[in-house]
PDB file of C-alpha atoms in Angstrom:
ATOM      1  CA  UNK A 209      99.848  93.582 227.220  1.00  0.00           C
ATOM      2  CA  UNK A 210     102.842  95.192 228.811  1.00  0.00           C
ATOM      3  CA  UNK A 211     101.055  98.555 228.827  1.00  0.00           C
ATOM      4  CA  UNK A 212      97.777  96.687 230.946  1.00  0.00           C
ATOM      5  CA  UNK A 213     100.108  94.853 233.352  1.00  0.00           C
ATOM      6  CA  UNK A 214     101.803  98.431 234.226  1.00  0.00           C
ATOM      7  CA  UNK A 215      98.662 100.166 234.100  1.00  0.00           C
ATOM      8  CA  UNK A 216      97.100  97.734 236.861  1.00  0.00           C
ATOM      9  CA  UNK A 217      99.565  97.963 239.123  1.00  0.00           C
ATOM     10  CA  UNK A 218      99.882 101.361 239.417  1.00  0.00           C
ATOM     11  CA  UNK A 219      96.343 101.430 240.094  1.00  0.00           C
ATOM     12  CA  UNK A 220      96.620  98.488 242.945  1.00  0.00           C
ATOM     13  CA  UNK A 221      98.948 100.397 244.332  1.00  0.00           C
ATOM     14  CA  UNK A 222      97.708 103.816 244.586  1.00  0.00           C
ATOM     15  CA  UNK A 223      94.548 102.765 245.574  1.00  0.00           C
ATOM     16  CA  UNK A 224      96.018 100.508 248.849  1.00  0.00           C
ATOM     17  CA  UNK A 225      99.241 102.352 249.981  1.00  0.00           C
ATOM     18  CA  UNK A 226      97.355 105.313 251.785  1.00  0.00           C
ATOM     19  CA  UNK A 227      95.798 102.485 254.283  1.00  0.00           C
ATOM     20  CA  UNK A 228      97.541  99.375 254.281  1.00  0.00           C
ATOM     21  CA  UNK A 229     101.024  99.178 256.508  1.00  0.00           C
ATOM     22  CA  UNK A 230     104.003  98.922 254.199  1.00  0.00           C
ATOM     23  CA  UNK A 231     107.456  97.378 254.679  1.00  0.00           C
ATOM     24  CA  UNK A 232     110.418  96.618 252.671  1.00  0.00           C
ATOM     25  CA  UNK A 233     113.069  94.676 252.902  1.00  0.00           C
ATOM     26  CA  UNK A 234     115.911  92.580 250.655  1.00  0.00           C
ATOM     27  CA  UNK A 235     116.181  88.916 248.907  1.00  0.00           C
ATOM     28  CA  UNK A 236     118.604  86.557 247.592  1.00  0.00           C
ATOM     29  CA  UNK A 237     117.594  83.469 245.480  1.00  0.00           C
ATOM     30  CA  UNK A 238     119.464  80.201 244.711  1.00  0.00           C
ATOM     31  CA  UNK A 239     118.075  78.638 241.393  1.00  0.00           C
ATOM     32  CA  UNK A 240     118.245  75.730 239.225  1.00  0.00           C
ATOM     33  CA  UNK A 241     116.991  76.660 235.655  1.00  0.00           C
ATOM     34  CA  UNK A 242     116.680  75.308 232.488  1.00  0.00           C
ATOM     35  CA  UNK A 243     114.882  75.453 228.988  1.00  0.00           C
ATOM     36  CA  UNK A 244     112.239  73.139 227.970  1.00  0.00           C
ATOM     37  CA  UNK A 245     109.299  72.652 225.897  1.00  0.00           C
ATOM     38  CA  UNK A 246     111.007  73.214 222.704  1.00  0.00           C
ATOM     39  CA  UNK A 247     112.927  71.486 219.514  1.00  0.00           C
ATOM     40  CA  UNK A 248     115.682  73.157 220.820  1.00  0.00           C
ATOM     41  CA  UNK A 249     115.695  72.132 224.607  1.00  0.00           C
ATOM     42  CA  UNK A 250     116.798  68.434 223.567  1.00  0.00           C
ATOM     43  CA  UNK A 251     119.759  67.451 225.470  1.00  0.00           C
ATOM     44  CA  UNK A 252     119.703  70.282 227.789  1.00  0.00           C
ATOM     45  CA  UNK A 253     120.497  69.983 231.790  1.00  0.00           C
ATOM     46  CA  UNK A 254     119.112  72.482 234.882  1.00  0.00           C
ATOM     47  CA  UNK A 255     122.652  74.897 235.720  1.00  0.00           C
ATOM     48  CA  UNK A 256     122.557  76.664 239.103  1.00  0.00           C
ATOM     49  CA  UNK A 257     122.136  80.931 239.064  1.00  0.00           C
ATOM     50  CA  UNK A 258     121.181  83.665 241.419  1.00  0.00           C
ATOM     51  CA  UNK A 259     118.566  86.810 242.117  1.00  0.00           C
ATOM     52  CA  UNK A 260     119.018  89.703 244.504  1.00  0.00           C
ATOM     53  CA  UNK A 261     116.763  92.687 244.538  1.00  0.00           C
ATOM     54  CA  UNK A 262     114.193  94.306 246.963  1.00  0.00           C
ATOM     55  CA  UNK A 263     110.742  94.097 247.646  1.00  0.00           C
ATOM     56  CA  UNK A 264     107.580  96.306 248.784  1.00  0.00           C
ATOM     57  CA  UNK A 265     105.128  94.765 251.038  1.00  0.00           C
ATOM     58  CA  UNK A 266     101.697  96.257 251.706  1.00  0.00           C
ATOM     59  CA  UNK A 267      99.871  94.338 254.068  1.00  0.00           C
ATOM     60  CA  UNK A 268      95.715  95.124 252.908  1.00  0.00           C
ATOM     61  CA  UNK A 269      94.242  92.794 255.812  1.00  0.00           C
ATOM     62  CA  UNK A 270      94.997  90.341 258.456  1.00  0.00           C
ATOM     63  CA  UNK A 271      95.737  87.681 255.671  1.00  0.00           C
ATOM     64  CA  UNK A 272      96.265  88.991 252.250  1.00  0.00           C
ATOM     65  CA  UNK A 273      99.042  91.076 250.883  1.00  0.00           C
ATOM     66  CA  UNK A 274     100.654  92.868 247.850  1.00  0.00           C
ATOM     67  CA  UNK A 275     104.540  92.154 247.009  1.00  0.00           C
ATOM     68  CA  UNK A 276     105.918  93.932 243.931  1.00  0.00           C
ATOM     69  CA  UNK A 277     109.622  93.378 243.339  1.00  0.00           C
ATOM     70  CA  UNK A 278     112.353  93.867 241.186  1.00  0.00           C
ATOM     71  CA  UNK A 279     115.284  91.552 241.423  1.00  0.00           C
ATOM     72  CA  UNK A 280     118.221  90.684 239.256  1.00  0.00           C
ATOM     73  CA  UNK A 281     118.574  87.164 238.051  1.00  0.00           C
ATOM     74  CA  UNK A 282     120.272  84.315 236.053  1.00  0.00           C
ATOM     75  CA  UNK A 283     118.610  81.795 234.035  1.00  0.00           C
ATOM     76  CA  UNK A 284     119.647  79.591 231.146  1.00  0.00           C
ATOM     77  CA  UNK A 285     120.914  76.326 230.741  1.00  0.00           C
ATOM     78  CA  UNK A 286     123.615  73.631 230.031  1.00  0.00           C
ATOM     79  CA  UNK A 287     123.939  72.006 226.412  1.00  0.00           C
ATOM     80  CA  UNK A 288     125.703  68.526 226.426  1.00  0.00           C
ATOM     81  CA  UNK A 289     126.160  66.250 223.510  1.00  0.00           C
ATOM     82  CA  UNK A 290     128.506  63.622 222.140  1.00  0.00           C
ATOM     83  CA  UNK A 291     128.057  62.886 218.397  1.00  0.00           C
ATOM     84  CA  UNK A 292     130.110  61.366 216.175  1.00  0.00           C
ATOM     85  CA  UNK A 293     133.730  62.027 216.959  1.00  0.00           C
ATOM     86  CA  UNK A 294     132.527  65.673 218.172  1.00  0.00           C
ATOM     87  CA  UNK A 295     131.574  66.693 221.925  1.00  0.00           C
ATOM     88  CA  UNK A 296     130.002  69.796 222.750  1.00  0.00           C
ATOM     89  CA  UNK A 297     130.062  71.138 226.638  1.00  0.00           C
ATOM     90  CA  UNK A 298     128.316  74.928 226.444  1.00  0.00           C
ATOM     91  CA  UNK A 299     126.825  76.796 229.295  1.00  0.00           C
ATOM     92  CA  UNK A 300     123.879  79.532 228.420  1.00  0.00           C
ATOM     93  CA  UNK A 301     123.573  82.317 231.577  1.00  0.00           C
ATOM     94  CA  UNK A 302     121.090  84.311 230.479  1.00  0.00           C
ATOM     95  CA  UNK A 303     120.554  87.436 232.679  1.00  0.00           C
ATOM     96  CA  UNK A 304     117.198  89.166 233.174  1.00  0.00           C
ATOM     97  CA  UNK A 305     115.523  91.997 235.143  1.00  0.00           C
ATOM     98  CA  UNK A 306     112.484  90.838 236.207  1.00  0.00           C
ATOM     99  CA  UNK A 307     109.806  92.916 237.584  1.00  0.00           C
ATOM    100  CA  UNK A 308     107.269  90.354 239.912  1.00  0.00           C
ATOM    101  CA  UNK A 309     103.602  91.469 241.038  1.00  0.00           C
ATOM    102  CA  UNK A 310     103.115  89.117 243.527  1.00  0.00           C
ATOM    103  CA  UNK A 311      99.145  88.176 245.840  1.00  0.00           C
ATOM    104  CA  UNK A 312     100.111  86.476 248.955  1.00  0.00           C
ATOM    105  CA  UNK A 313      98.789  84.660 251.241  1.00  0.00           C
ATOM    106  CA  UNK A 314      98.986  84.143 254.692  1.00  0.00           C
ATOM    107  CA  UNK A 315      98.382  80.684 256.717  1.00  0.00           C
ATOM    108  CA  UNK A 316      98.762  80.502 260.064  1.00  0.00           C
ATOM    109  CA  UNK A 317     100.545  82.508 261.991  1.00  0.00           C
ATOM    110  CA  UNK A 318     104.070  82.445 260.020  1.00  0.00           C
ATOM    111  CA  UNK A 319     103.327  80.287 256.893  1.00  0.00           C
ATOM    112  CA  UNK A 320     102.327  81.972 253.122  1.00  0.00           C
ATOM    113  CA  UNK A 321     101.734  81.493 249.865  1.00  0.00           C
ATOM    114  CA  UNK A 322     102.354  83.781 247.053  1.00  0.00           C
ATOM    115  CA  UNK A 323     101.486  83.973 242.986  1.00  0.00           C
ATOM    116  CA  UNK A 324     101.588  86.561 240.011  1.00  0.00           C
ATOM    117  CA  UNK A 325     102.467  87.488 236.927  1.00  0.00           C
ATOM    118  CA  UNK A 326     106.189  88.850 236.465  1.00  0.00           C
ATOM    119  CA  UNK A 327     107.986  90.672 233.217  1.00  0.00           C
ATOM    120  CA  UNK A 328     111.208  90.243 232.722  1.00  0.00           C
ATOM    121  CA  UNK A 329     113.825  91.900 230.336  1.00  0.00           C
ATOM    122  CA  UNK A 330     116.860  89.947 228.706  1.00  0.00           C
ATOM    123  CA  UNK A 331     120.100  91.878 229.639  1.00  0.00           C
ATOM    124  CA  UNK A 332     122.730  89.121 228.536  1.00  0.00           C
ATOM    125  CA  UNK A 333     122.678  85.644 227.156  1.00  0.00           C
ATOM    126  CA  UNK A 334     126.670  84.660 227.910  1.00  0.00           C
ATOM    127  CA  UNK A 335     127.532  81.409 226.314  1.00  0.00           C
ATOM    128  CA  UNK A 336     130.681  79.932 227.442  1.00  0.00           C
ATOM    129  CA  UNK A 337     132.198  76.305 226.797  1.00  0.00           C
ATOM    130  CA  UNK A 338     133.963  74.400 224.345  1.00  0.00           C
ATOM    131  CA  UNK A 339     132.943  71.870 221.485  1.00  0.00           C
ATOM    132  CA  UNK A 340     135.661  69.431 220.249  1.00  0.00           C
ATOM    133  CA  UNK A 341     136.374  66.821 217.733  1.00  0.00           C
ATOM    134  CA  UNK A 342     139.200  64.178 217.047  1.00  0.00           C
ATOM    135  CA  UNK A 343     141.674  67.101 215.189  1.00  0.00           C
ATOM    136  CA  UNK A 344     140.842  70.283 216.545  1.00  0.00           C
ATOM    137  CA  UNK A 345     139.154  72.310 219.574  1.00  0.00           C
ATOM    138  CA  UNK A 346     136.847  75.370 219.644  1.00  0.00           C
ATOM    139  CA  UNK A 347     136.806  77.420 223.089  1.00  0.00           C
ATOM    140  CA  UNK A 348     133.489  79.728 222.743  1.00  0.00           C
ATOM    141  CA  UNK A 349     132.800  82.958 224.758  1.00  0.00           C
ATOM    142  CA  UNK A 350     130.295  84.900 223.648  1.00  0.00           C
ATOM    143  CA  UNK A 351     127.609  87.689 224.541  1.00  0.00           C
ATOM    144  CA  UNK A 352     124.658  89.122 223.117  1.00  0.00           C
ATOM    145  CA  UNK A 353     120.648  88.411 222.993  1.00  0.00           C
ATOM    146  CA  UNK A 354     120.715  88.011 219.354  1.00  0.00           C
ATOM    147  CA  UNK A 355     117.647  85.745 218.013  1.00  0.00           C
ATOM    148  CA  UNK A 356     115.912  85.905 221.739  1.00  0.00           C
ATOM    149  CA  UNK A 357     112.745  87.365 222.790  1.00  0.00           C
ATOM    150  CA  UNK A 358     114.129  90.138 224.828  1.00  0.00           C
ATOM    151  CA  UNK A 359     110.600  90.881 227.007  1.00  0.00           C
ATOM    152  CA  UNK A 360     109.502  87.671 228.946  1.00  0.00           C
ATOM    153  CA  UNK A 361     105.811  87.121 230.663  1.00  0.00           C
ATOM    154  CA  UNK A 362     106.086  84.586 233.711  1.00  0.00           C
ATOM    155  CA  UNK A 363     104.128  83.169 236.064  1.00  0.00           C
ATOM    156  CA  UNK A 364     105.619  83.470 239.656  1.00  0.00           C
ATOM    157  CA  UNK A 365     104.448  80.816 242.339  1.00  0.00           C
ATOM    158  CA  UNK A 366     105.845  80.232 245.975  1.00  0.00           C
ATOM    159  CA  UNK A 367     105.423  79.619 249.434  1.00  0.00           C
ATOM    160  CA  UNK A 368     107.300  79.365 252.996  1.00  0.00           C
ATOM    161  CA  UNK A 369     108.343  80.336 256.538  1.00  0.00           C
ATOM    162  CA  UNK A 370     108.553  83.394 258.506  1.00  0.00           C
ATOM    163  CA  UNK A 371     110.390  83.988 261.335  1.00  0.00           C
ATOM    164  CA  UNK A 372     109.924  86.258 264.394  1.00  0.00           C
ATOM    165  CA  UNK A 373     112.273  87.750 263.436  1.00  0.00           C
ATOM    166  CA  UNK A 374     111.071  88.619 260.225  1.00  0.00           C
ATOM    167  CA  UNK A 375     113.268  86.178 258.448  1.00  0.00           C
ATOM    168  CA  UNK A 376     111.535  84.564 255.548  1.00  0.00           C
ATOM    169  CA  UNK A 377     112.431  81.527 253.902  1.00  0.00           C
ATOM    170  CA  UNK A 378     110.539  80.544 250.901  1.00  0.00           C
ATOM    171  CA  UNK A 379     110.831  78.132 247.716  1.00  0.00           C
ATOM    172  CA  UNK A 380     109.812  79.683 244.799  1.00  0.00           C
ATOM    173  CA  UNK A 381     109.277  79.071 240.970  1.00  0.00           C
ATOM    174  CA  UNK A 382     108.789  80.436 237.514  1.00  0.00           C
ATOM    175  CA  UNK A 383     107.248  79.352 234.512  1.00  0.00           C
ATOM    176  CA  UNK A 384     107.897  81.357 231.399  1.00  0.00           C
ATOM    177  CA  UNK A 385     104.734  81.770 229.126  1.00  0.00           C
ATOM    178  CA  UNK A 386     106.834  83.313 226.241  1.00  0.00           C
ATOM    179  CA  UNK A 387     108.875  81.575 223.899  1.00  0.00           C
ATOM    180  CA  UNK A 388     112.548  81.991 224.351  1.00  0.00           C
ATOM    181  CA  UNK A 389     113.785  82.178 220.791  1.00  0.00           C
ATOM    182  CA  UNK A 390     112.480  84.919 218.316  1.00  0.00           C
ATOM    183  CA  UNK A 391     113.179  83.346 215.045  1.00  0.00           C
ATOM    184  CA  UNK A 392     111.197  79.968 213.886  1.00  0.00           C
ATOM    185  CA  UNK A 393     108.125  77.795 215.584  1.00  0.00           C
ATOM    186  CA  UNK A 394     110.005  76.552 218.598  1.00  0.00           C
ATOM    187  CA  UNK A 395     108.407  76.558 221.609  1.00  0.00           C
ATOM    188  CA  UNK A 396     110.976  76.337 224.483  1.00  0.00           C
ATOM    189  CA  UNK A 397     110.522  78.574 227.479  1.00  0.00           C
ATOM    190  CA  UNK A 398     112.511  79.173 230.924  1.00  0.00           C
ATOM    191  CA  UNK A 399     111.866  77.192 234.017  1.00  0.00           C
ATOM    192  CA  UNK A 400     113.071  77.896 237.187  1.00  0.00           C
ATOM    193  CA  UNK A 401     112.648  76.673 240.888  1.00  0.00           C
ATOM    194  CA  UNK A 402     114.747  77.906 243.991  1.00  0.00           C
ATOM    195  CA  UNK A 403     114.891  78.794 247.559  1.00  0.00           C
ATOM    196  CA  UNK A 404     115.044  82.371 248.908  1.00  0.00           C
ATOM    197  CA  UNK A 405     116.120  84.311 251.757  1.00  0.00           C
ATOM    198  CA  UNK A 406     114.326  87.979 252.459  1.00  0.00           C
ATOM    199  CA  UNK A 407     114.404  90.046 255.397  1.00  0.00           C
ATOM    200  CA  UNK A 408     111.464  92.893 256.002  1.00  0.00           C
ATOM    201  CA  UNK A 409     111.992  96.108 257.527  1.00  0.00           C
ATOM    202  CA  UNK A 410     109.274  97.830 258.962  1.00  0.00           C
ATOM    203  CA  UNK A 411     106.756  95.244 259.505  1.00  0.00           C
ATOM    204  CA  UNK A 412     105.173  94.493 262.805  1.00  0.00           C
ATOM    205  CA  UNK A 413     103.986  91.286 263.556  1.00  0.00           C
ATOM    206  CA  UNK A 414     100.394  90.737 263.578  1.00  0.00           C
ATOM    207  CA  UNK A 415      99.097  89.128 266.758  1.00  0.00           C
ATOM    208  CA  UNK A 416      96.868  85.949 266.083  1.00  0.00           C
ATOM    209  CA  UNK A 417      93.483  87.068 266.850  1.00  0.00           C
ATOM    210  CA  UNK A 418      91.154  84.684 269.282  1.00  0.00           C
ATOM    211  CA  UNK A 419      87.907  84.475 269.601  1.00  0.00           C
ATOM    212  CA  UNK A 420      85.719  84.672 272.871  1.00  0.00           C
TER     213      UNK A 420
END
């Protein structure tokens, strides 16, 4: 599967980059994220993380583009419980490099829509918190990706604004279709929803086109 995915966009993208006009250009995500869908996502709560990376923008016709990325992100969860005499207060960041493929869009003469697949890789799960009792408190901080599925497929969905000055504001998403954990039946997966900031260098603004 990872193999196809590659495969077809190397071929989108040597087949469109000799003709369409290309730009590039920055973007920085805020995100709220958390796992669900699982046994194991009982009694978690959204946490707040970040993305930066770059994107490449080939523009195939008056409406319709191509936007692969690759962007640096945070993901993961809070886990808060009180049972018993024994609270537990744990924060999951789990760090990815994810690698969008994104079909956009364009409505009107500055809003758009975009959607794709992504892949992402686990880099990091950091888990950070502490879990106390009536006689005694444990302070964990911790990293690895032990008992995770380290290669994630995603759906990637968003839309927003562009400026004239090629300022782009957008609210995105991402639904993981792979399960999180490795080990057992559980079904939990990441989801995330944001809003983004890009800038694109290199693109000229299309002029609305009107009919006579």
């Amino acid at each position: 599967m990872k193999k196809l995915l590659f495969a077809l966009q190397l071929f989108f993208l040597g087949s469109i980059i000799t003709w369409s006009q290309v730009s590039v250009g920055p973007k920085l995500s805020l995100s709220f994220s958390n796992v669900i869908g699982g046994e194991n996502s009982v009694g978690n709560k959204f946490k707040v993380g970040f993305s930066a990376g770059a994107f490449l923008k080939f523009q195939i016709s008056d409406h319709v583009y191509l936007q692969p990325e690759v962007v640096y992100s945070t993901r993961g969860f809070k886990y808060v419980s009180s049972v018993g005499n024994q609270d537990t207060n744990l924060k999951h960041t789990l760090s990815y490099i994810d690698f969008p493929f994104l079909i956009g869009i364009q409505i009107g003469e500055n809003g758009f829509i975009n959607f794709g697949p992504q892949i992402g890789y686990l880099v990091n799960d950091k888990i950070k918190g502490v879990v106390t009792n009536s006689s005694s408190s444990l302070n964990l901080n911790s990293s690895n990706v032990y008992g995770y599925n380290v290669t994630e497929y995603a759906l990637a969905f968003g839309g927003g604004y562009r400026f004239p000055f090629n300022l782009m504001v957008a609210v995105h998403g991402v639904y993981g279709l792979t399960k999180l954990y490795s080990n057992g039946g559980d079904l939990s997966h990441n989801f995330t929803f944001g809003l983004s900031v890009a800038y694109s260098l290199g693109e000229k603004r299309r002029k609305q086109r009107t009919r006579h």
